[in-house]
Short mmCIF file of C-alpha atoms and ligand atoms in Angstrom, two decimals:
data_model
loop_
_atom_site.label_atom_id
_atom_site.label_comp_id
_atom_site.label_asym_id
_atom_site.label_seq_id
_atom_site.Cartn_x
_atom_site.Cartn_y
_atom_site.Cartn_z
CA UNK H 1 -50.49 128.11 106.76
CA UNK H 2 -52.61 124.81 106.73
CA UNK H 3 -54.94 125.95 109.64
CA UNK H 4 -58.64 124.86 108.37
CA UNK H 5 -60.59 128.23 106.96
CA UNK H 6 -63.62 128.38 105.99
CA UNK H 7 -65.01 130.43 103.06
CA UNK H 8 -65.34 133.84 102.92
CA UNK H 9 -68.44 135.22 99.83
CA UNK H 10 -69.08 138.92 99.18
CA UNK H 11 -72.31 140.54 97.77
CA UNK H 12 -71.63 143.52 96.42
CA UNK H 13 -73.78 145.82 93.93
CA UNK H 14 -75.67 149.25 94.08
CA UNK H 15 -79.05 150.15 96.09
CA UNK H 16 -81.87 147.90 96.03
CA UNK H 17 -80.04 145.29 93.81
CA UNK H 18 -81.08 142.28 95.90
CA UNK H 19 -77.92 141.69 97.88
CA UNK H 20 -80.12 141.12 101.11
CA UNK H 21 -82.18 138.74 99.92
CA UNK H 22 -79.91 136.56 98.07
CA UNK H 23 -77.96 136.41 100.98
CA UNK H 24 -80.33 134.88 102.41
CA UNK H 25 -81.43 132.50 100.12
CA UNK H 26 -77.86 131.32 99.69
CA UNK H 27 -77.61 130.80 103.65
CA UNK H 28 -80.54 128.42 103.56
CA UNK H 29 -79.48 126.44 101.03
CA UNK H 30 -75.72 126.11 102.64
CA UNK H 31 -77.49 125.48 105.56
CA UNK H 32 -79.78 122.93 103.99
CA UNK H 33 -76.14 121.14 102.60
CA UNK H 34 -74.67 121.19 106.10
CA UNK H 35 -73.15 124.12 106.12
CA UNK H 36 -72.40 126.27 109.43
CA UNK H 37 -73.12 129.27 107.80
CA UNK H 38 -72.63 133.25 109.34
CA UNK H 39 -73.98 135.89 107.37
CA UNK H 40 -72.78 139.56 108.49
CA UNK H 41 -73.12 142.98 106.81
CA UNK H 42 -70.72 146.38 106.07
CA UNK H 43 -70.59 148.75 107.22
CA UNK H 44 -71.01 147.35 110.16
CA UNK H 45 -70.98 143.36 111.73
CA UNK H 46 -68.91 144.30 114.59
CA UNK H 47 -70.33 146.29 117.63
CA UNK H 48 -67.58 148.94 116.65
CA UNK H 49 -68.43 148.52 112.83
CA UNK H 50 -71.91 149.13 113.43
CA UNK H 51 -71.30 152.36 115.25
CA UNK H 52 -69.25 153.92 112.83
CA UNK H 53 -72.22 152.55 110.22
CA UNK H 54 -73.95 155.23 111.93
CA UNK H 55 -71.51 158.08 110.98
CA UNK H 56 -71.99 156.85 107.16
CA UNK H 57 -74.99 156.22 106.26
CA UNK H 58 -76.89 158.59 107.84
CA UNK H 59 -76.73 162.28 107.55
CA UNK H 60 -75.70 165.07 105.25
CA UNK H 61 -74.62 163.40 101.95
CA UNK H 62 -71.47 165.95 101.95
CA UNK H 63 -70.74 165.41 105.46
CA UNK H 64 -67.22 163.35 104.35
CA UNK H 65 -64.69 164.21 102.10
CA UNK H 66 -64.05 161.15 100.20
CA UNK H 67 -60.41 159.96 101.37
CA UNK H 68 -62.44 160.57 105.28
CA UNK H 69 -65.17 158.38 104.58
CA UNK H 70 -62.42 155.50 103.27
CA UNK H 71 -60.60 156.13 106.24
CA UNK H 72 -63.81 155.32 108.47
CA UNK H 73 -65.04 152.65 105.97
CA UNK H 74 -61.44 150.82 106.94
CA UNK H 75 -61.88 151.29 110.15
CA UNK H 76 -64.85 149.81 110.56
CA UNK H 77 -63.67 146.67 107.75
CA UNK H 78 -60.55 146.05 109.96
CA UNK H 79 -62.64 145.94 113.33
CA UNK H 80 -65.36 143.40 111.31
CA UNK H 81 -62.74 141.47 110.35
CA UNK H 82 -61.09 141.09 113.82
CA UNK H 83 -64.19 140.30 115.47
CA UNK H 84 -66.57 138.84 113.33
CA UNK H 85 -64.87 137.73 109.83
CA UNK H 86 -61.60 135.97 110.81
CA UNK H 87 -62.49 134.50 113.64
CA UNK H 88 -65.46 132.48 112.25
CA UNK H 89 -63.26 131.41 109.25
CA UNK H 90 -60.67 130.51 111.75
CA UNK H 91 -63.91 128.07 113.21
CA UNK H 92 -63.79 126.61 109.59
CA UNK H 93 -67.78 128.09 109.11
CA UNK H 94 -68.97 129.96 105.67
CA UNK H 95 -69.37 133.41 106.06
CA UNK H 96 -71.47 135.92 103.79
CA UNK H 97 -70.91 139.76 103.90
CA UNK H 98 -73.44 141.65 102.34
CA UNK H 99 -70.58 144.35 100.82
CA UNK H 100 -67.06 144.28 101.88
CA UNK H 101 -63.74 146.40 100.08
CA UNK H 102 -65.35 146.21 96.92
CA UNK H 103 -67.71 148.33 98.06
CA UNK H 104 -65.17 151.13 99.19
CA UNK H 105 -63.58 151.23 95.88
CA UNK H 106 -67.10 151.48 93.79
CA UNK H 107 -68.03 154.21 96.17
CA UNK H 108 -65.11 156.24 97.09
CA UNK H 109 -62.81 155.24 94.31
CA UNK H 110 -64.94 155.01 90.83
CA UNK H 111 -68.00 157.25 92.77
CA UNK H 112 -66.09 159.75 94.52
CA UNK H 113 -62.89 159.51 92.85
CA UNK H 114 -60.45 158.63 95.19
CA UNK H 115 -57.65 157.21 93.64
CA UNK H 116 -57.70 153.49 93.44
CA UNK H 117 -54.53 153.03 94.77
CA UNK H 118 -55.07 154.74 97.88
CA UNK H 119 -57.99 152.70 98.48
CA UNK H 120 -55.69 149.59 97.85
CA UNK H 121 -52.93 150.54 100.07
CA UNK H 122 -55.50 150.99 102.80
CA UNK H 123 -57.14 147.49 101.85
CA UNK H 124 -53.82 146.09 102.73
CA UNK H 125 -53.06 148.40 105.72
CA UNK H 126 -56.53 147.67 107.42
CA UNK H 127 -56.92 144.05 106.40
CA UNK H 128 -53.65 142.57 105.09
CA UNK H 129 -54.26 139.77 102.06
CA UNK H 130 -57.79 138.19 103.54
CA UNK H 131 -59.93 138.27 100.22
CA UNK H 132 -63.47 137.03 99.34
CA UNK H 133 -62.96 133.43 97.73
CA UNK H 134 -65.75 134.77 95.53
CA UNK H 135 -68.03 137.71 95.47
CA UNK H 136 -70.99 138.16 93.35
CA UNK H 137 -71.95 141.46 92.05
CA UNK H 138 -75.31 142.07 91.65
CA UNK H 139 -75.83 144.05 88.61
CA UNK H 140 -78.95 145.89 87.53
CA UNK H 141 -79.83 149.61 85.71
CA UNK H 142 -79.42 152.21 88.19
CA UNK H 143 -83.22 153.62 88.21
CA UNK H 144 -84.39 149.65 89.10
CA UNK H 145 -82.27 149.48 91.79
CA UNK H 146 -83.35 152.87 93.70
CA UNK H 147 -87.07 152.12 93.19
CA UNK H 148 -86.43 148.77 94.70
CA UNK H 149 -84.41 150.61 97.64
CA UNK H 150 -87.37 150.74 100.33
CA UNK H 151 -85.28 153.28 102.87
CA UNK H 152 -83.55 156.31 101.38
CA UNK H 153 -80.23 157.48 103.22
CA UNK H 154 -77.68 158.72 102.94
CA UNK H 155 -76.09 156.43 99.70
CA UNK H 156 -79.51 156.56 98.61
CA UNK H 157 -79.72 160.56 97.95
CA UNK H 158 -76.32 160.76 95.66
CA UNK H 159 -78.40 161.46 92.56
CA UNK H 160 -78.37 159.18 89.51
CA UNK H 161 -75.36 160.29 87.95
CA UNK H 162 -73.54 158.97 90.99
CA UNK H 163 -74.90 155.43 90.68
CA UNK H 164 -74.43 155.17 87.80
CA UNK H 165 -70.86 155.44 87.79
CA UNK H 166 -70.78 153.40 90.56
CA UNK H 167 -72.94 150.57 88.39
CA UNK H 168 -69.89 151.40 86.08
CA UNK H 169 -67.43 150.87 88.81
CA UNK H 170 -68.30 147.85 89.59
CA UNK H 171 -68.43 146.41 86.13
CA UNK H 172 -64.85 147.51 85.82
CA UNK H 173 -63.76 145.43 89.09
CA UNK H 174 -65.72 142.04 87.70
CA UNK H 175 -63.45 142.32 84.76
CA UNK H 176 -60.23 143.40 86.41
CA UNK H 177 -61.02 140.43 88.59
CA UNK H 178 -62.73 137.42 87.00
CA UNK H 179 -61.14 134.35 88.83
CA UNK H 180 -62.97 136.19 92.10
CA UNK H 181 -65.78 138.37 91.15
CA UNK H 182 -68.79 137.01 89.74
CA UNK H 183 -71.14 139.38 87.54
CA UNK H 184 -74.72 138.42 88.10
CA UNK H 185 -77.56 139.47 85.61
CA UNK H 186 -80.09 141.03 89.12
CA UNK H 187 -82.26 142.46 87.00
CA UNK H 188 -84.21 138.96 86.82
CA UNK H 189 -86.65 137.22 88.87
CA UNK H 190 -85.50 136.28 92.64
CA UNK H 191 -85.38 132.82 92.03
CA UNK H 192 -83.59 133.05 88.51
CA UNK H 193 -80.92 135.07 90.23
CA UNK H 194 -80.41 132.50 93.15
CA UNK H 195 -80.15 129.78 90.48
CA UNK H 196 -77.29 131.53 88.97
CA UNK H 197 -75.94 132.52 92.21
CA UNK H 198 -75.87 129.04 93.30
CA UNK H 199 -74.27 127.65 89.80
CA UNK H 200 -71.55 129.73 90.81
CA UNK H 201 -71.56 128.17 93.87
CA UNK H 202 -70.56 124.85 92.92
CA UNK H 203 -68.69 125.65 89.69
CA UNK H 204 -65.73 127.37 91.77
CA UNK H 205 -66.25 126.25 95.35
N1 ADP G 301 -84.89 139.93 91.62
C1 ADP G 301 -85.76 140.78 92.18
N2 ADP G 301 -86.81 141.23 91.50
C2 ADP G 301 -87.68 142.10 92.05
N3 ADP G 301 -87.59 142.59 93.30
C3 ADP G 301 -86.54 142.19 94.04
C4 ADP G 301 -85.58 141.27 93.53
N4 ADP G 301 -84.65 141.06 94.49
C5 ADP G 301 -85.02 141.80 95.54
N5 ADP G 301 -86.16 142.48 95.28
C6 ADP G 301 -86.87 143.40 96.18
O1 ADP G 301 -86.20 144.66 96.07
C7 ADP G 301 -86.05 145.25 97.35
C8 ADP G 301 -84.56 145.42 97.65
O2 ADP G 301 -83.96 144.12 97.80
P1 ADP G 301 -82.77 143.90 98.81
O3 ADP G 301 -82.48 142.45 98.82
O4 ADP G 301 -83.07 144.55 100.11
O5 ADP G 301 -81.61 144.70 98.05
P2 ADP G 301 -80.23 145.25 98.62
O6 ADP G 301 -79.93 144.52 99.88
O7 ADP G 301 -79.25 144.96 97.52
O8 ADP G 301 -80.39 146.73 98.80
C9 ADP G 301 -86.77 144.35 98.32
O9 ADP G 301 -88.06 144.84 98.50
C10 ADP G 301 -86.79 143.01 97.63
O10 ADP G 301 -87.89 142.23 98.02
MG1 MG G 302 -79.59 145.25 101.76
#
């Protein structure tokens, strides 16, 4: 296919690790280079998205059984990408997503653990090949990252031990990964983190 696409960049990383506000520092400096930049969010960034969001993050933190909670995750990622993602790459813009399938397997696969490739077959079933040209994950010790976390939810109240294997999980898909995911030191001042965000940026874009 040689219809013009955009680029698609994930942030991905635990609670509290800064995902929000890089995301927004990033869009203003895209913007500032003449960039028609969408940001979006998951779950959630499609009116359907968002109201399965609802089922997930709030509530009982045993309300899902792991391979349930993938299932809605992937429901939600496939309607995102239907409405919001693919259609604004299709328009040739930048799009951001604050999390996206990286997210599912930290959570469900190396959190919950579901087995990986469950949560890749459904990757494929729910969104065929679209990946992230590049997707930084924000990484920062676990007790940092919840007393950063202003609101606490549902993801929120999974106890330590639980992020920390997701911290782990993550880790483990920056190395099986490298040519797309980015590891970024978040434990560092905003701006130092946008710097290296944004060296990223224009090393591989
Ligand atoms: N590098 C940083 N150092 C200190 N505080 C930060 C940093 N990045 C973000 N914060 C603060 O931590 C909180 C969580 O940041 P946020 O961007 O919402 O994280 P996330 O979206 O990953 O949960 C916010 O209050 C934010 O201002
Ligand atoms: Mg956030």
């Amino acid at each position: 296919m040689t219809s013009k696409r955009g680029i698609f960049i994930t942030l991905e990383g635990g609670e509290g690790a800064g995902k929000t506000t890089q995301i927004q520092r990033l869009k203003n400096k895209l913007e500032s280079a003449g960039k028609k930049v969408v940001t979006t969010r998951e779950p959630g960034g499609s009116a359907g998205a968002e109201a399965i969001r609802k089922l997930l993050v709030e509530g009982d933190t045993h309300r899902w059984d792991p391979m349930t909670e993938a299932m809605l995750l992937y429901a939600a990622r496939r309607d995102h990408v239907e409405k919001s993602v693919a259609p604004a790459l299709a328009r040739g813009e930048w799009v951001i997503s604050d999390r996206f399938y990286d997210s599912s397997t930290a959570y469900q696969g190396y959190g919950q653990g579901l087995s990986l490739s469950i949560l890749d077959e459904l990757r494929k079933l729910s969104i065929g090949d679209l990946k992230p040209d590049v997707t930084f994950i924000l990484d920062l010790p676990v007790e940092v990252g919840l007393k950063r976390a202003a609101v606490e939810q549902r993801y929120e109240r999974m106890g330590i031990p639980f992020h920390e294997k997701l911290r782990q999980g993550f880790l483990a898909i920056a190395k099986a990964e490298p040519a797309r995911v980015k590891l970024v030191d978040a434990n560092q001042p905003v701006e130092a983190v946008e710097t290296a965000i944004w060296k990223i940026i224009q090393e591989t874009l």
